[in-house]
mmCIF file with all atom_site columns, C-alpha atoms and ligand atoms in Angstrom:
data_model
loop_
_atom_site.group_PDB
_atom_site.id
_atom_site.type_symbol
_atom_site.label_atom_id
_atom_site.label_alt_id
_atom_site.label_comp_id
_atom_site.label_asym_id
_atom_site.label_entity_id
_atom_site.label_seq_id
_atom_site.pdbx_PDB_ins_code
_atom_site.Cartn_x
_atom_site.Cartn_y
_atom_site.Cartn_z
_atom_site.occupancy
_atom_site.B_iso_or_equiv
_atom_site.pdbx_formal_charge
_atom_site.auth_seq_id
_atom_site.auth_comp_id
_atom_site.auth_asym_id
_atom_site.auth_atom_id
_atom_site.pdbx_PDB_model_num
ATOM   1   C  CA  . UNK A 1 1   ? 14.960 -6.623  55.456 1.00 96.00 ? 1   UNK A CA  1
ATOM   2   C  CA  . UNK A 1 2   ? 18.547 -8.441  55.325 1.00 98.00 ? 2   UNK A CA  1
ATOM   3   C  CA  . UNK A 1 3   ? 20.837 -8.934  58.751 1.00 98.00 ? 3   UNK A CA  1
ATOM   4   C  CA  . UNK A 1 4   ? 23.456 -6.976  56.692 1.00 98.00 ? 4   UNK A CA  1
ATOM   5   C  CA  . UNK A 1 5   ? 20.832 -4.611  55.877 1.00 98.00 ? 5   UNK A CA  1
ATOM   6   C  CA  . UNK A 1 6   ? 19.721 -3.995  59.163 1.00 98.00 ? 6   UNK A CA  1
ATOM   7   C  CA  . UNK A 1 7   ? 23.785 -3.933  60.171 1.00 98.00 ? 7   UNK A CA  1
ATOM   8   C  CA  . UNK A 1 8   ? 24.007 -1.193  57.957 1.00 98.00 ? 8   UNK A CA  1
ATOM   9   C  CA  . UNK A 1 9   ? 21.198 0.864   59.712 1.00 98.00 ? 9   UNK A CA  1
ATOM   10  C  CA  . UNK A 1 10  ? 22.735 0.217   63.296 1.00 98.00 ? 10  UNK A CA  1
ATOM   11  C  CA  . UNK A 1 11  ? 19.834 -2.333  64.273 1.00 98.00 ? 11  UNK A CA  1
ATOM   12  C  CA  . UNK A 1 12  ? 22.223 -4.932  64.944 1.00 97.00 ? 12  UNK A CA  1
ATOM   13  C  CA  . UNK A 1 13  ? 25.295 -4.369  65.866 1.00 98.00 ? 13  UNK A CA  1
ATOM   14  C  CA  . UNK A 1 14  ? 28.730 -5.183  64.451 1.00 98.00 ? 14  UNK A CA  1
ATOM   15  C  CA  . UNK A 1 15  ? 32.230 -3.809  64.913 1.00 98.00 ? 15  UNK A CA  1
ATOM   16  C  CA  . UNK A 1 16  ? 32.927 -1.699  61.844 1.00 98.00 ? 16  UNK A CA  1
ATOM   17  C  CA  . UNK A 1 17  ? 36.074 -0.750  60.971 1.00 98.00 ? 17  UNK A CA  1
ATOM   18  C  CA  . UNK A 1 18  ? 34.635 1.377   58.042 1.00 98.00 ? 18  UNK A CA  1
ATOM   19  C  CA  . UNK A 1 19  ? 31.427 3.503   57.072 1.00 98.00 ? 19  UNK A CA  1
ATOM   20  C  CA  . UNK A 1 20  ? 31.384 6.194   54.740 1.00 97.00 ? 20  UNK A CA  1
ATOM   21  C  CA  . UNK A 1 21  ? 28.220 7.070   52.059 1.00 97.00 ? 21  UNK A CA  1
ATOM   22  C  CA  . UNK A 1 22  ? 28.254 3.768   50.447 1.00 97.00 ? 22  UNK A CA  1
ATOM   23  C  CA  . UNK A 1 23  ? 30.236 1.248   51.544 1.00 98.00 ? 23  UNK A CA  1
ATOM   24  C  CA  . UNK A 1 24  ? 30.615 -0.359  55.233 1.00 98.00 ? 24  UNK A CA  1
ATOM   25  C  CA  . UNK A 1 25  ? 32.758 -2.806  56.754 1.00 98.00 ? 25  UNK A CA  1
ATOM   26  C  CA  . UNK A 1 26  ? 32.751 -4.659  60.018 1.00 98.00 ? 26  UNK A CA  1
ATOM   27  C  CA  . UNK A 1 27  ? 34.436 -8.247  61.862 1.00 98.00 ? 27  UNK A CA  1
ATOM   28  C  CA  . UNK A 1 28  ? 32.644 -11.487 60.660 1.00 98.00 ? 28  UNK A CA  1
ATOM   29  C  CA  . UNK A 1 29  ? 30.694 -12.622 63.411 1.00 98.00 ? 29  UNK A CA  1
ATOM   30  C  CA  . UNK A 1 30  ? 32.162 -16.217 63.174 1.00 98.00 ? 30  UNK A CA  1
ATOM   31  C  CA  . UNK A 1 31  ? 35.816 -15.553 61.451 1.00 98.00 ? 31  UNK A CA  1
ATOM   32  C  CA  . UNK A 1 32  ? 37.531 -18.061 58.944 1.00 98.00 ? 32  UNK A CA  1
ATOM   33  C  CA  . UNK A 1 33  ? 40.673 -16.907 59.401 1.00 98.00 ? 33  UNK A CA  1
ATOM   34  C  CA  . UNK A 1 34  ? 42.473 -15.059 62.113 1.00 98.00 ? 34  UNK A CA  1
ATOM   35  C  CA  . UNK A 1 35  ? 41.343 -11.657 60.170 1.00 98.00 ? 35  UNK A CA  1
ATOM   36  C  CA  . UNK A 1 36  ? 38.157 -11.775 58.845 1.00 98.00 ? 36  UNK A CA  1
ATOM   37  C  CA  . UNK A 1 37  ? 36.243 -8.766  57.682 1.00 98.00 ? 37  UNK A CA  1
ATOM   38  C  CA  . UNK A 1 38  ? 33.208 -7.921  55.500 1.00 99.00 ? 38  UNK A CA  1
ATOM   39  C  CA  . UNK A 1 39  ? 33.122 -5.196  53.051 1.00 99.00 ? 39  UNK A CA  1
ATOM   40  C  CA  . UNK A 1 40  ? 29.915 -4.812  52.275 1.00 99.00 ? 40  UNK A CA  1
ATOM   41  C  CA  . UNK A 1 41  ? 27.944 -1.622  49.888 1.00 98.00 ? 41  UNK A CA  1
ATOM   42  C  CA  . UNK A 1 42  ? 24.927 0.357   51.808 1.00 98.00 ? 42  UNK A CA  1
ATOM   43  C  CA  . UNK A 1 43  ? 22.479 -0.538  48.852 1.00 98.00 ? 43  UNK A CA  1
ATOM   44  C  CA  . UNK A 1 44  ? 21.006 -3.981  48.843 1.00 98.00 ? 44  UNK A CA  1
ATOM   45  C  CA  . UNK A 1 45  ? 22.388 -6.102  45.700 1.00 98.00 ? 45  UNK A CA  1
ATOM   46  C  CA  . UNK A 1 46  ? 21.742 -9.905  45.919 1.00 98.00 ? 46  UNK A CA  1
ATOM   47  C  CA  . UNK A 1 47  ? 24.205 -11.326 44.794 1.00 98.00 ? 47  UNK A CA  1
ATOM   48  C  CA  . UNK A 1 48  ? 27.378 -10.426 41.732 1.00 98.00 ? 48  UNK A CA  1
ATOM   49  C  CA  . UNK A 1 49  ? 24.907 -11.520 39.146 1.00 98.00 ? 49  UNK A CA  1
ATOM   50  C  CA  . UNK A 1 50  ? 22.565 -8.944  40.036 1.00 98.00 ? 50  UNK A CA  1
ATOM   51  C  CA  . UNK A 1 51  ? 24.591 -6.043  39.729 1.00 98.00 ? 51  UNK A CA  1
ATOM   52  C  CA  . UNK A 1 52  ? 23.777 -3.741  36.510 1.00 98.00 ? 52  UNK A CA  1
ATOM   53  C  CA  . UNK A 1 53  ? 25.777 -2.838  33.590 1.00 96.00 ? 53  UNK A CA  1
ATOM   54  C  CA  . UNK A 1 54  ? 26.120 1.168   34.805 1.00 98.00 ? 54  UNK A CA  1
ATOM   55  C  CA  . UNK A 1 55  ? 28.842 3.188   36.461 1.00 97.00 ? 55  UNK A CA  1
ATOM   56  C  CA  . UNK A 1 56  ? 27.130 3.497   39.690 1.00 98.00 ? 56  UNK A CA  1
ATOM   57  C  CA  . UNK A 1 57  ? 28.020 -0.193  40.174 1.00 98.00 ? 57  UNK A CA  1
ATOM   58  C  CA  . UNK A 1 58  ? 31.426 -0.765  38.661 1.00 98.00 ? 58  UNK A CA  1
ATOM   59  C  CA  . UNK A 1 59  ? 32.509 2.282   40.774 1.00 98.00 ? 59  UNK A CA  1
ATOM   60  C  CA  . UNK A 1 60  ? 30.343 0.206   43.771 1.00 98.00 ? 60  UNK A CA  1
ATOM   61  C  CA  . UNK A 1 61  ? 32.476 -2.847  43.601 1.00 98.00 ? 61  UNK A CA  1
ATOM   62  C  CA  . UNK A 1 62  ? 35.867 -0.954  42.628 1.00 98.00 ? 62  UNK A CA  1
ATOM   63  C  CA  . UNK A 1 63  ? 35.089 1.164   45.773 1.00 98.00 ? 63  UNK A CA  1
ATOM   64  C  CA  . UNK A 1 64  ? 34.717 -2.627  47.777 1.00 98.00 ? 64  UNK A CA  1
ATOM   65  C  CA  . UNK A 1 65  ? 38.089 -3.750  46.719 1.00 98.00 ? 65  UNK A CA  1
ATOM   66  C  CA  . UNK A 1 66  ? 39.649 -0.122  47.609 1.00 98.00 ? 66  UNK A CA  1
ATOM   67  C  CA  . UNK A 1 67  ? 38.199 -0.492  50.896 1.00 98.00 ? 67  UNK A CA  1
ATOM   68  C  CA  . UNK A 1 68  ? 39.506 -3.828  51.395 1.00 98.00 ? 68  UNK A CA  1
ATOM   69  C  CA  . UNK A 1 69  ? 42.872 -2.976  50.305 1.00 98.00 ? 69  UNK A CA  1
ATOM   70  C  CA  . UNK A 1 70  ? 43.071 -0.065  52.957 1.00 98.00 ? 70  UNK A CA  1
ATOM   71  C  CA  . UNK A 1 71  ? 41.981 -1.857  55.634 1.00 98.00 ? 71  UNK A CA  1
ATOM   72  C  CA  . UNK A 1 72  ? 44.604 -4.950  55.058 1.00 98.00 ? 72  UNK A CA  1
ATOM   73  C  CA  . UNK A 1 73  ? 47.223 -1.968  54.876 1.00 98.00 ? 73  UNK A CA  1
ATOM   74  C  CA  . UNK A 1 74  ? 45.885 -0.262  58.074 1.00 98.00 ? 74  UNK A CA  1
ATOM   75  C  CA  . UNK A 1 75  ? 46.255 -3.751  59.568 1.00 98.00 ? 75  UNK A CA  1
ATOM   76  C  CA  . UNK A 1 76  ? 49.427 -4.384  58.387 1.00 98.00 ? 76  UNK A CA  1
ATOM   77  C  CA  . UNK A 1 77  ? 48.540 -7.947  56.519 1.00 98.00 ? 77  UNK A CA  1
ATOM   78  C  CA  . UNK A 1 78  ? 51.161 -8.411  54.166 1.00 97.00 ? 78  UNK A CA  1
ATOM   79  C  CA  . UNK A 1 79  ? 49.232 -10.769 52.558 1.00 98.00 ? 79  UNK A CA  1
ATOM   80  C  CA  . UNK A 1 80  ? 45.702 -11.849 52.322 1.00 98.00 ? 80  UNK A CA  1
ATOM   81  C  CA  . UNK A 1 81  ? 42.483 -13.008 50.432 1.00 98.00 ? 81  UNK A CA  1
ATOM   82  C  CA  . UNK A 1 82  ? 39.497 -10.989 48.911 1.00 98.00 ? 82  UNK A CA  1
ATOM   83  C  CA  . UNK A 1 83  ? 36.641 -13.374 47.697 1.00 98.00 ? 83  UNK A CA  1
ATOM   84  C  CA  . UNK A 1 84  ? 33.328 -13.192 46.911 1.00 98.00 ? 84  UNK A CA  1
ATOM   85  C  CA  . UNK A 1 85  ? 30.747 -16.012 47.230 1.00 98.00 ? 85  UNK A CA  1
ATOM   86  C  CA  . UNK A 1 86  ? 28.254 -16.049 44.200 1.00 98.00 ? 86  UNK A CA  1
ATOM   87  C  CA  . UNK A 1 87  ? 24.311 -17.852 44.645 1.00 98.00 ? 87  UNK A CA  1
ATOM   88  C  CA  . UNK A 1 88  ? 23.795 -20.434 47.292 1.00 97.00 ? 88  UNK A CA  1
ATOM   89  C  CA  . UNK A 1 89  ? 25.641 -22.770 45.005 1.00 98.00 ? 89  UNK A CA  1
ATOM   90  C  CA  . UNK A 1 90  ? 28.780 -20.464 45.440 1.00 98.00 ? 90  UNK A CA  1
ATOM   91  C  CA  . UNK A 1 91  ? 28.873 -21.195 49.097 1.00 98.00 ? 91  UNK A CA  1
ATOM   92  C  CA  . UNK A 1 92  ? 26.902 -17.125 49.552 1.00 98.00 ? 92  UNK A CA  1
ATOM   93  C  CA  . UNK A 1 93  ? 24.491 -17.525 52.421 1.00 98.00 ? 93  UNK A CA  1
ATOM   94  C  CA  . UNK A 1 94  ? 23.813 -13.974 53.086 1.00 98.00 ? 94  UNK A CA  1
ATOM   95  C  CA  . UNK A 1 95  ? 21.494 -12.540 50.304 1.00 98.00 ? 95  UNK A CA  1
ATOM   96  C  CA  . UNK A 1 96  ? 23.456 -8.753  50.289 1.00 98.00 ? 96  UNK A CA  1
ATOM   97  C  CA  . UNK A 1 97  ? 26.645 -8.882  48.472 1.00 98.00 ? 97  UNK A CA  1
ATOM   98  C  CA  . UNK A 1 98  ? 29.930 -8.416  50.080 1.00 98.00 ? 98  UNK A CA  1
ATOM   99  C  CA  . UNK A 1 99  ? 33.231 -8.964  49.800 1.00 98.00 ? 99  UNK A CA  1
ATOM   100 C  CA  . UNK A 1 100 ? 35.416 -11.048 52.353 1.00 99.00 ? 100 UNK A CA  1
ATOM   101 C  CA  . UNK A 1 101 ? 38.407 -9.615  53.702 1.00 98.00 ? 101 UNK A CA  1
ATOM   102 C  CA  . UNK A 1 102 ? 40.947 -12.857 54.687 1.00 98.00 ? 102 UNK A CA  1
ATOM   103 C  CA  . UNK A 1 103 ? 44.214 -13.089 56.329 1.00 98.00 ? 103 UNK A CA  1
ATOM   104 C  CA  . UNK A 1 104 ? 46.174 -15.897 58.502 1.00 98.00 ? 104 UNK A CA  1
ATOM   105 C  CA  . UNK A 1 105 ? 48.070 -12.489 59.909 1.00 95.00 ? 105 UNK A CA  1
HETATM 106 P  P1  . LIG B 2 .   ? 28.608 -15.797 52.733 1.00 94.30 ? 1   LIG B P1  1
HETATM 107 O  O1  . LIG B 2 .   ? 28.610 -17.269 53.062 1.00 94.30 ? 1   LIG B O1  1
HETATM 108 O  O2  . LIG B 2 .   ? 27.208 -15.294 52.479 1.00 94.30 ? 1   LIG B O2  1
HETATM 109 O  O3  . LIG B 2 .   ? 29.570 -15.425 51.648 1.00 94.30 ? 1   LIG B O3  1
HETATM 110 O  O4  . LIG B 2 .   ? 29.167 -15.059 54.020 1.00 94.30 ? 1   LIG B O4  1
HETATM 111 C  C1  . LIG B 2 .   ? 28.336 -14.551 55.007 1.00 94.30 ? 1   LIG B C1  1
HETATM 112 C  C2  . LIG B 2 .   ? 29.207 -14.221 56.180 1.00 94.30 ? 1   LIG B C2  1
HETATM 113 O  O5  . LIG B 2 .   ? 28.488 -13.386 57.054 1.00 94.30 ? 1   LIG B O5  1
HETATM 114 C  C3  . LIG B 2 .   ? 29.618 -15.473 56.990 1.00 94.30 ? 1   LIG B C3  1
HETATM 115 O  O6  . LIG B 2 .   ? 31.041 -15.564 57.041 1.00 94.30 ? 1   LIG B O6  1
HETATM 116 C  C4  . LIG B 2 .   ? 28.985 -15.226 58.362 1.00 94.30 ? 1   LIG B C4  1
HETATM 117 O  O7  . LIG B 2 .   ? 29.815 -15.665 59.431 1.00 94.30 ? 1   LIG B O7  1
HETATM 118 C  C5  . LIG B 2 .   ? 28.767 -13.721 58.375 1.00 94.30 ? 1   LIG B C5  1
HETATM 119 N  N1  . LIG B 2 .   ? 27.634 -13.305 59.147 1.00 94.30 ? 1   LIG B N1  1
HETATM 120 C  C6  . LIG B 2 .   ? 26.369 -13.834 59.113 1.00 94.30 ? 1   LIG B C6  1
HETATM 121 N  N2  . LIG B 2 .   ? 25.551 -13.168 59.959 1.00 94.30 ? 1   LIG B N2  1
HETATM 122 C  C7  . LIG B 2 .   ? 26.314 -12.193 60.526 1.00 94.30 ? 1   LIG B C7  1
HETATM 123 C  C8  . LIG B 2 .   ? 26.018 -11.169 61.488 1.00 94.30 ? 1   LIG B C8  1
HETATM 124 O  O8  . LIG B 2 .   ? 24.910 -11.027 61.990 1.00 94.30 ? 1   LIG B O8  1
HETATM 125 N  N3  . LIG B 2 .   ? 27.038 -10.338 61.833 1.00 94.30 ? 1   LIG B N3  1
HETATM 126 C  C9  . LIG B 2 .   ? 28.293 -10.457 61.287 1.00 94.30 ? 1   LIG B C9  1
HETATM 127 N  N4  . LIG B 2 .   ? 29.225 -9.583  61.710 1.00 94.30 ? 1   LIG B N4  1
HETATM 128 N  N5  . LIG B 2 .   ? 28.597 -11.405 60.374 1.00 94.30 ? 1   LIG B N5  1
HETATM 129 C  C10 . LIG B 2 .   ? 27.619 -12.256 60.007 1.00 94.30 ? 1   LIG B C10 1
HETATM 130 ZN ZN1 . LIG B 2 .   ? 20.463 -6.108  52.405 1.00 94.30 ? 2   LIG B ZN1 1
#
């Protein structure tokens, strides 16, 4: 099973700031920037390129960015970065896809 996997199921722990059916999100463990969070969805999807062509996974990844967007709000960032990496030529080292949450605020 994946670390973010076994995040999700409470076997490691991380500091969520977010949980609800599908989605989860919790600090980086080694942040980028001075506000670094994770959004990441409860089912296992490699990577962007492996999600499918059906609503259960546009609403999946519109659901990511909605997540992300309250969080910077609850945080007060005026500003900040959503990005995902893509393949282990994209920079993704974690196999379970999830968006990053950046902010210098
Ligand atoms: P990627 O390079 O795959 O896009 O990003 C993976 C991110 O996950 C990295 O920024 C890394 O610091 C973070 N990360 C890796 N392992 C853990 C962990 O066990 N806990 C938390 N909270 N973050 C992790
Ligand atoms: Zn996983």
């Amino acid at each position: 099973m994946c670390i973010f996997c076994k995040i999700i199921r409470k076997e490691i722990p991380a500091d969520f700031l977010f949980e609800n059916g599908n989605v989860v999100a919790f600090k980086d463990i080694h942040p980028k920037s001075k506000t670094h969070i994770l959004i990441v969805p409860k089912k296992h999807i490699e990577t962007i390129k492996d999600l499918k062509e059906d609503e259960e996974d546009e609403i999946l990844v519109g659901k990511m960015f909605l997540v992300a967007r309250d969080i910077a709000k609850s945080l007060k960032l005026e500003g900040y970065q959503t990005l995902f990496n893509v393949g282990r030529a994209g920079g993704q080292e974690v196999m379970h896809i999830h968006l990053h949450l950046l902010s210098h605020q």
